[in-house]
PDB file of C-alpha atoms in Angstrom:
ATOM      1  CA  ASP A   1      19.044 -10.715   0.717  1.00  0.00           C
ATOM      2  CA  GLY A   2      16.387  -9.630   3.189  1.00  0.00           C
ATOM      3  CA  GLY A   3      12.882  -9.180   1.969  1.00  0.00           C
ATOM      4  CA  ILE A   4       9.354 -10.448   1.613  1.00  0.00           C
ATOM      5  CA  THR A   5       8.552 -13.425  -0.550  1.00  0.00           C
ATOM      6  CA  GLN A   6       5.070 -14.069  -1.857  1.00  0.00           C
ATOM      7  CA  SER A   7       4.059 -17.222  -3.661  1.00  0.00           C
ATOM      8  CA  PRO A   8       2.716 -18.177  -6.047  1.00  0.00           C
ATOM      9  CA  LYS A   9       2.960 -15.257  -8.458  1.00  0.00           C
ATOM     10  CA  TYR A  10      -0.235 -16.390 -10.226  1.00  0.00           C
ATOM     11  CA  LEU A  11      -3.036 -18.486  -8.753  1.00  0.00           C
ATOM     12  CA  PHE A  12      -6.291 -19.753 -10.158  1.00  0.00           C
ATOM     13  CA  ARG A  13      -9.263 -20.671  -8.023  1.00  0.00           C
ATOM     14  CA  LYS A  14     -12.183 -22.877  -8.932  1.00  0.00           C
ATOM     15  CA  GLU A  15     -15.623 -22.055  -7.666  1.00  0.00           C
ATOM     16  CA  GLY A  16     -16.165 -23.306  -4.116  1.00  0.00           C
ATOM     17  CA  GLN A  17     -12.453 -23.801  -3.513  1.00  0.00           C
ATOM     18  CA  ASN A  18     -10.328 -22.347  -0.748  1.00  0.00           C
ATOM     19  CA  VAL A  19      -6.841 -21.176  -1.733  1.00  0.00           C
ATOM     20  CA  THR A  20      -3.906 -20.070   0.398  1.00  0.00           C
ATOM     21  CA  LEU A  21      -1.432 -17.355  -0.493  1.00  0.00           C
ATOM     22  CA  SER A  22       1.988 -17.570   1.095  1.00  0.00           C
ATOM     23  CA  CYS A  23       3.930 -14.645   2.593  1.00  0.00           C
ATOM     24  CA  GLU A  24       7.329 -15.059   4.237  1.00  0.00           C
ATOM     25  CA  GLN A  25       9.672 -12.333   5.503  1.00  0.00           C
ATOM     26  CA  ASN A  26      13.217 -12.492   6.828  1.00  0.00           C
ATOM     27  CA  LEU A  27      13.396  -8.854   7.909  1.00  0.00           C
ATOM     28  CA  ASN A  28      12.644  -9.701  11.544  1.00  0.00           C
ATOM     29  CA  HIS A  29       9.627  -7.391  11.394  1.00  0.00           C
ATOM     30  CA  ASP A  30       6.925  -7.676  14.033  1.00  0.00           C
ATOM     31  CA  ALA A  31       4.021  -6.397  11.934  1.00  0.00           C
ATOM     32  CA  MET A  32       2.612  -7.951   8.777  1.00  0.00           C
ATOM     33  CA  TYR A  33      -0.275  -6.996   6.521  1.00  0.00           C
ATOM     34  CA  TRP A  34      -2.410  -8.216   3.637  1.00  0.00           C
ATOM     35  CA  TYR A  35      -3.760  -5.760   1.096  1.00  0.00           C
ATOM     36  CA  ARG A  36      -6.029  -6.268  -1.866  1.00  0.00           C
ATOM     37  CA  GLN A  37      -5.571  -4.152  -5.015  1.00  0.00           C
ATOM     38  CA  ASP A  38      -8.156  -3.911  -7.774  1.00  0.00           C
ATOM     39  CA  PRO A  39      -7.452  -2.104 -11.076  1.00  0.00           C
ATOM     40  CA  GLY A  40      -7.600   1.661 -10.632  1.00  0.00           C
ATOM     41  CA  GLN A  41      -8.121   1.306  -6.902  1.00  0.00           C
ATOM     42  CA  GLY A  42      -5.992   1.930  -3.905  1.00  0.00           C
ATOM     43  CA  LEU A  43      -4.834  -0.725  -1.505  1.00  0.00           C
ATOM     44  CA  ARG A  44      -7.495  -2.022   0.856  1.00  0.00           C
ATOM     45  CA  LEU A  45      -6.478  -3.689   4.090  1.00  0.00           C
ATOM     46  CA  ILE A  46      -7.703  -7.248   4.618  1.00  0.00           C
ATOM     47  CA  TYR A  47      -5.940  -8.305   7.832  1.00  0.00           C
ATOM     48  CA  TYR A  48      -2.964  -7.198   9.849  1.00  0.00           C
ATOM     49  CA  SER A  49      -0.877  -8.668  12.629  1.00  0.00           C
ATOM     50  CA  GLN A  50       1.142  -6.649  15.106  1.00  0.00           C
ATOM     51  CA  ILE A  51       2.779  -9.646  16.755  1.00  0.00           C
ATOM     52  CA  VAL A  52       2.932 -13.437  16.602  1.00  0.00           C
ATOM     53  CA  ASN A  53      -0.315 -15.229  17.493  1.00  0.00           C
ATOM     54  CA  ASP A  54      -2.333 -12.026  17.159  1.00  0.00           C
ATOM     55  CA  PHE A  55      -4.132 -10.476  14.196  1.00  0.00           C
ATOM     56  CA  GLN A  56      -6.946  -8.013  13.520  1.00  0.00           C
ATOM     57  CA  LYS A  57      -9.488  -7.576  10.766  1.00  0.00           C
ATOM     58  CA  GLY A  58      -8.952  -4.787   8.314  1.00  0.00           C
ATOM     59  CA  ASP A  59     -11.557  -3.041   6.198  1.00  0.00           C
ATOM     60  CA  ILE A  60     -12.500  -5.981   3.952  1.00  0.00           C
ATOM     61  CA  ALA A  61     -11.901  -9.147   6.008  1.00  0.00           C
ATOM     62  CA  GLU A  62     -15.079 -10.997   5.030  1.00  0.00           C
ATOM     63  CA  GLY A  63     -14.302 -14.162   3.067  1.00  0.00           C
ATOM     64  CA  TYR A  64     -10.657 -14.231   4.155  1.00  0.00           C
ATOM     65  CA  SER A  65      -8.750 -15.831   7.016  1.00  0.00           C
ATOM     66  CA  VAL A  66      -5.165 -15.602   8.279  1.00  0.00           C
ATOM     67  CA  SER A  67      -2.824 -17.122  10.837  1.00  0.00           C
ATOM     68  CA  ARG A  68       0.366 -15.863  12.462  1.00  0.00           C
ATOM     69  CA  GLU A  69       1.992 -18.865  14.116  1.00  0.00           C
ATOM     70  CA  LYS A  70       5.509 -17.739  13.283  1.00  0.00           C
ATOM     71  CA  LYS A  71       7.022 -14.272  13.116  1.00  0.00           C
ATOM     72  CA  GLU A  72       8.239 -14.901   9.584  1.00  0.00           C
ATOM     73  CA  SER A  73       5.005 -16.169   8.078  1.00  0.00           C
ATOM     74  CA  PHE A  74       1.536 -14.676   7.518  1.00  0.00           C
ATOM     75  CA  PRO A  75      -0.481 -16.837   5.095  1.00  0.00           C
ATOM     76  CA  LEU A  76      -3.801 -15.636   3.708  1.00  0.00           C
ATOM     77  CA  THR A  77      -6.630 -18.035   2.854  1.00  0.00           C
ATOM     78  CA  VAL A  78      -9.234 -16.880   0.369  1.00  0.00           C
ATOM     79  CA  THR A  79     -12.313 -18.905   1.209  1.00  0.00           C
ATOM     80  CA  SER A  80     -15.259 -19.876  -0.955  1.00  0.00           C
ATOM     81  CA  ALA A  81     -17.260 -17.228   0.909  1.00  0.00           C
ATOM     82  CA  GLN A  82     -15.296 -14.526  -0.939  1.00  0.00           C
ATOM     83  CA  LYS A  83     -17.507 -14.111  -4.014  1.00  0.00           C
ATOM     84  CA  ASN A  84     -15.274 -11.735  -5.929  1.00  0.00           C
ATOM     85  CA  PRO A  85     -11.725 -12.903  -5.245  1.00  0.00           C
ATOM     86  CA  THR A  86     -10.088 -11.839  -8.514  1.00  0.00           C
ATOM     87  CA  ALA A  87      -7.494  -9.229  -7.522  1.00  0.00           C
ATOM     88  CA  PHE A  88      -3.822  -8.544  -6.926  1.00  0.00           C
ATOM     89  CA  TYR A  89      -2.872  -9.462  -3.346  1.00  0.00           C
ATOM     90  CA  LEU A  90       0.010  -7.730  -1.644  1.00  0.00           C
ATOM     91  CA  CYS A  91       1.694  -8.767   1.574  1.00  0.00           C
ATOM     92  CA  ALA A  92       3.683  -6.201   3.524  1.00  0.00           C
ATOM     93  CA  SER A  93       5.642  -5.922   6.755  1.00  0.00           C
ATOM     94  CA  SER A  94       6.968  -3.189   9.010  1.00  0.00           C
ATOM     95  CA  ILE A  95       9.294  -3.096  12.008  1.00  0.00           C
ATOM     96  CA  VAL A  96       6.374  -2.310  14.289  1.00  0.00           C
ATOM     97  CA  ALA A  97       2.750  -1.497  13.551  1.00  0.00           C
ATOM     98  CA  TYR A  98       2.809   2.236  14.122  1.00  0.00           C
ATOM     99  CA  ASN A  99       4.596   5.048  12.337  1.00  0.00           C
ATOM    100  CA  GLU A 100       6.733   2.773  10.220  1.00  0.00           C
ATOM    101  CA  LYS A 101       7.095   2.349   6.488  1.00  0.00           C
ATOM    102  CA  LEU A 102       5.824  -0.763   4.763  1.00  0.00           C
ATOM    103  CA  PHE A 103       7.935  -3.188   2.776  1.00  0.00           C
ATOM    104  CA  PHE A 104       5.889  -4.991   0.137  1.00  0.00           C
ATOM    105  CA  GLY A 105       6.236  -8.374  -1.500  1.00  0.00           C
ATOM    106  CA  SER A 106       5.932  -8.740  -5.259  1.00  0.00           C
ATOM    107  CA  GLY A 107       2.300  -9.808  -5.050  1.00  0.00           C
ATOM    108  CA  THR A 108       0.044 -12.686  -6.112  1.00  0.00           C
ATOM    109  CA  GLN A 109      -2.489 -12.317  -8.914  1.00  0.00           C
ATOM    110  CA  LEU A 110      -5.542 -14.443  -8.087  1.00  0.00           C
ATOM    111  CA  SER A 111      -8.040 -15.253 -10.801  1.00  0.00           C
ATOM    112  CA  VAL A 112     -11.209 -17.327 -10.842  1.00  0.00           C
ATOM    113  CA  LEU A 113     -11.583 -20.130 -13.373  1.00  0.00           C
TER     114      LEU A 113
ATOM    115  CA  GLY B   1     -14.148   5.682   9.039  1.00  0.00           C
ATOM    116  CA  GLN B   2     -11.094   7.474   7.816  1.00  0.00           C
ATOM    117  CA  GLN B   3     -11.040   8.372   4.131  1.00  0.00           C
ATOM    118  CA  VAL B   4      -8.104   9.489   2.052  1.00  0.00           C
ATOM    119  CA  MET B   5      -8.894  11.160  -1.251  1.00  0.00           C
ATOM    120  CA  GLN B   6      -6.268  11.568  -3.916  1.00  0.00           C
ATOM    121  CA  ILE B   7      -6.428  13.657  -7.085  1.00  0.00           C
ATOM    122  CA  PRO B   8      -6.054  13.552  -9.970  1.00  0.00           C
ATOM    123  CA  GLN B   9      -6.699   9.907 -10.803  1.00  0.00           C
ATOM    124  CA  TYR B  10      -4.641  10.157 -14.000  1.00  0.00           C
ATOM    125  CA  GLN B  11      -2.071  12.626 -15.290  1.00  0.00           C
ATOM    126  CA  HIS B  12      -0.334  12.541 -18.650  1.00  0.00           C
ATOM    127  CA  VAL B  13       2.572  14.925 -19.192  1.00  0.00           C
ATOM    128  CA  GLN B  14       5.258  15.631 -21.720  1.00  0.00           C
ATOM    129  CA  GLU B  15       8.741  14.814 -20.536  1.00  0.00           C
ATOM    130  CA  GLY B  16      10.168  17.875 -18.821  1.00  0.00           C
ATOM    131  CA  GLU B  17       6.823  19.142 -17.516  1.00  0.00           C
ATOM    132  CA  ASP B  18       6.038  19.310 -13.819  1.00  0.00           C
ATOM    133  CA  PHE B  19       3.546  17.035 -12.038  1.00  0.00           C
ATOM    134  CA  THR B  20       1.629  17.336  -8.766  1.00  0.00           C
ATOM    135  CA  THR B  21      -0.666  14.937  -6.939  1.00  0.00           C
ATOM    136  CA  TYR B  22      -2.764  15.910  -3.935  1.00  0.00           C
ATOM    137  CA  CYS B  23      -3.986  13.932  -0.968  1.00  0.00           C
ATOM    138  CA  ASN B  24      -6.749  14.923   1.480  1.00  0.00           C
ATOM    139  CA  SER B  25      -7.825  13.120   4.625  1.00  0.00           C
ATOM    140  CA  SER B  26     -11.196  13.347   6.369  1.00  0.00           C
ATOM    141  CA  THR B  27      -9.411  13.152   9.740  1.00  0.00           C
ATOM    142  CA  THR B  28      -6.221  14.520  11.280  1.00  0.00           C
ATOM    143  CA  LEU B  29      -3.263  12.283  10.566  1.00  0.00           C
ATOM    144  CA  SER B  30      -0.302  11.330  12.721  1.00  0.00           C
ATOM    145  CA  ASN B  31       1.788  10.827   9.618  1.00  0.00           C
ATOM    146  CA  ILE B  32       1.472  10.436   5.898  1.00  0.00           C
ATOM    147  CA  GLN B  33       3.513   8.194   3.653  1.00  0.00           C
ATOM    148  CA  TRP B  34       4.047   8.183  -0.095  1.00  0.00           C
ATOM    149  CA  TYR B  35       4.642   5.125  -2.254  1.00  0.00           C
ATOM    150  CA  LYS B  36       5.409   4.569  -5.925  1.00  0.00           C
ATOM    151  CA  GLN B  37       4.241   1.533  -7.875  1.00  0.00           C
ATOM    152  CA  ARG B  38       5.754   0.947 -11.293  1.00  0.00           C
ATOM    153  CA  PRO B  39       3.545  -0.795 -13.871  1.00  0.00           C
ATOM    154  CA  GLY B  40       3.452  -4.511 -13.042  1.00  0.00           C
ATOM    155  CA  GLY B  41       5.322  -3.948  -9.801  1.00  0.00           C
ATOM    156  CA  HIS B  42       4.648  -3.509  -6.129  1.00  0.00           C
ATOM    157  CA  PRO B  43       4.496  -0.307  -4.046  1.00  0.00           C
ATOM    158  CA  VAL B  44       7.844   1.040  -2.892  1.00  0.00           C
ATOM    159  CA  PHE B  45       8.146   3.470   0.004  1.00  0.00           C
ATOM    160  CA  LEU B  46       9.257   6.981  -0.917  1.00  0.00           C
ATOM    161  CA  ILE B  47       8.947   9.092   2.210  1.00  0.00           C
ATOM    162  CA  GLN B  48       7.129   9.696   5.488  1.00  0.00           C
ATOM    163  CA  LEU B  49       6.008  13.110   6.756  1.00  0.00           C
ATOM    164  CA  VAL B  50       5.246  13.555  10.446  1.00  0.00           C
ATOM    165  CA  LYS B  51       5.389  17.224  11.397  1.00  0.00           C
ATOM    166  CA  SER B  52       2.805  19.885  10.636  1.00  0.00           C
ATOM    167  CA  GLY B  53       3.912  21.980   7.644  1.00  0.00           C
ATOM    168  CA  GLU B  54       6.811  19.667   6.904  1.00  0.00           C
ATOM    169  CA  VAL B  55       8.520  19.869   3.515  1.00  0.00           C
ATOM    170  CA  LYS B  56      10.975  17.249   2.310  1.00  0.00           C
ATOM    171  CA  LYS B  57      12.860  16.968  -0.956  1.00  0.00           C
ATOM    172  CA  GLN B  58      14.310  13.997  -2.788  1.00  0.00           C
ATOM    173  CA  LYS B  59      16.115  15.250  -5.891  1.00  0.00           C
ATOM    174  CA  ARG B  60      13.283  16.349  -8.223  1.00  0.00           C
ATOM    175  CA  LEU B  61      10.518  15.263  -5.792  1.00  0.00           C
ATOM    176  CA  THR B  62       9.080  17.643  -3.187  1.00  0.00           C
ATOM    177  CA  PHE B  63       6.699  16.409  -0.498  1.00  0.00           C
ATOM    178  CA  GLN B  64       4.577  18.650   1.726  1.00  0.00           C
ATOM    179  CA  PHE B  65       2.405  17.967   4.783  1.00  0.00           C
ATOM    180  CA  GLY B  66      -0.295  20.525   5.527  1.00  0.00           C
ATOM    181  CA  GLU B  67      -0.398  22.681   8.635  1.00  0.00           C
ATOM    182  CA  ALA B  68      -3.548  20.926   9.850  1.00  0.00           C
ATOM    183  CA  LYS B  69      -2.036  17.499   9.079  1.00  0.00           C
ATOM    184  CA  LYS B  70      -5.018  16.639   6.874  1.00  0.00           C
ATOM    185  CA  ASN B  71      -3.508  17.106   3.428  1.00  0.00           C
ATOM    186  CA  SER B  72      -0.314  16.458   1.535  1.00  0.00           C
ATOM    187  CA  SER B  73       1.169  16.858  -1.907  1.00  0.00           C
ATOM    188  CA  LEU B  74       3.893  15.382  -4.074  1.00  0.00           C
ATOM    189  CA  HIS B  75       5.442  17.568  -6.743  1.00  0.00           C
ATOM    190  CA  ILE B  76       7.831  16.315  -9.410  1.00  0.00           C
ATOM    191  CA  THR B  77       9.894  18.890 -11.274  1.00  0.00           C
ATOM    192  CA  ALA B  78      10.862  18.242 -14.884  1.00  0.00           C
ATOM    193  CA  THR B  79       9.406  14.754 -15.215  1.00  0.00           C
ATOM    194  CA  GLN B  80      11.384  11.950 -16.819  1.00  0.00           C
ATOM    195  CA  THR B  81      10.202   8.671 -18.343  1.00  0.00           C
ATOM    196  CA  THR B  82      11.531   6.895 -15.248  1.00  0.00           C
ATOM    197  CA  ASP B  83       8.877   8.712 -13.186  1.00  0.00           C
ATOM    198  CA  VAL B  84       6.094   6.665 -14.813  1.00  0.00           C
ATOM    199  CA  GLY B  85       3.954   4.786 -12.313  1.00  0.00           C
ATOM    200  CA  THR B  86       1.192   5.157  -9.772  1.00  0.00           C
ATOM    201  CA  TYR B  87       1.841   7.351  -6.757  1.00  0.00           C
ATOM    202  CA  PHE B  88      -0.083   6.538  -3.591  1.00  0.00           C
ATOM    203  CA  CYS B  89      -0.424   8.480  -0.396  1.00  0.00           C
ATOM    204  CA  ALA B  90      -1.241   6.611   2.799  1.00  0.00           C
ATOM    205  CA  GLY B  91      -2.365   8.219   6.025  1.00  0.00           C
ATOM    206  CA  GLN B  92      -2.212   6.911   9.559  1.00  0.00           C
ATOM    207  CA  ASN B  93      -4.712   8.013  12.195  1.00  0.00           C
ATOM    208  CA  SER B  94      -3.756  10.325  14.995  1.00  0.00           C
ATOM    209  CA  GLY B  95      -4.193   8.864  18.464  1.00  0.00           C
ATOM    210  CA  GLY B  96      -5.928   5.733  19.681  1.00  0.00           C
ATOM    211  CA  SER B  97      -4.858   2.198  18.882  1.00  0.00           C
ATOM    212  CA  ASN B  98      -5.749   2.273  15.207  1.00  0.00           C
ATOM    213  CA  TYR B  99      -2.555   1.374  13.414  1.00  0.00           C
ATOM    214  CA  LYS B 100      -4.078   1.071   9.988  1.00  0.00           C
ATOM    215  CA  LEU B 101      -2.625   2.914   7.060  1.00  0.00           C
ATOM    216  CA  THR B 102      -5.395   4.103   4.750  1.00  0.00           C
ATOM    217  CA  PHE B 103      -4.321   4.406   1.139  1.00  0.00           C
ATOM    218  CA  GLY B 104      -5.606   6.839  -1.435  1.00  0.00           C
ATOM    219  CA  LYS B 105      -6.591   5.411  -4.825  1.00  0.00           C
ATOM    220  CA  GLY B 106      -3.413   6.733  -6.379  1.00  0.00           C
ATOM    221  CA  THR B 107      -2.455   8.951  -9.298  1.00  0.00           C
ATOM    222  CA  LEU B 108      -1.267   7.204 -12.442  1.00  0.00           C
ATOM    223  CA  LEU B 109       1.448   9.269 -14.114  1.00  0.00           C
ATOM    224  CA  THR B 110       2.359   8.656 -17.718  1.00  0.00           C
ATOM    225  CA  VAL B 111       5.166  10.578 -19.435  1.00  0.00           C
ATOM    226  CA  ASN B 112       5.432  11.150 -23.162  1.00  0.00           C
ATOM    227  CA  PRO B 113       9.091  11.216 -24.221  1.00  0.00           C
TER     228      PRO B 113
END
């Protein structure tokens, strides 16, 4: 089945630690996105990538980093500089970046120990 | 930057009652999308509106895009318990190279059977 796979489903971070969230898609989509969702809030864009080897900062990129070395993969690293990382992280993809619907993964819940 | 406001934040209805959520953008949009997120789940695309004044229906759901392309609404007729979830609108800027979708904070719908 085609889709977006996020792993792990739950992740715990110790203070000062960097953690990486995985996102893989087999939809052959060019564009991929990372959103952060806090309780009662909308989805806020962290980073997005329109094409392999290219990505742009979203609205809340500070404390996060990404890479897009392969079309299928768009991992997100939450660095120790992100002081409030507890949230639900959603990866999404679309055929192209503009005027297209998003397909979301099932999300990763990150908590701080 | 672009802001998308969505009201109400919460709505509780009796099964069989109607429900409406409203979305307003601070800027003119090229398109607006609607997503539904079930409790514990991830957002799922419902529909995209592109044309000024556009109205689209999906069974009991009616979506409208304002004439000025700055507001939208989702109306559910005769709600059912399966309609429970958070409904998000997401607007995309008109013109330029800004491909970001800006999400509203969502309306959480609960239905009393």
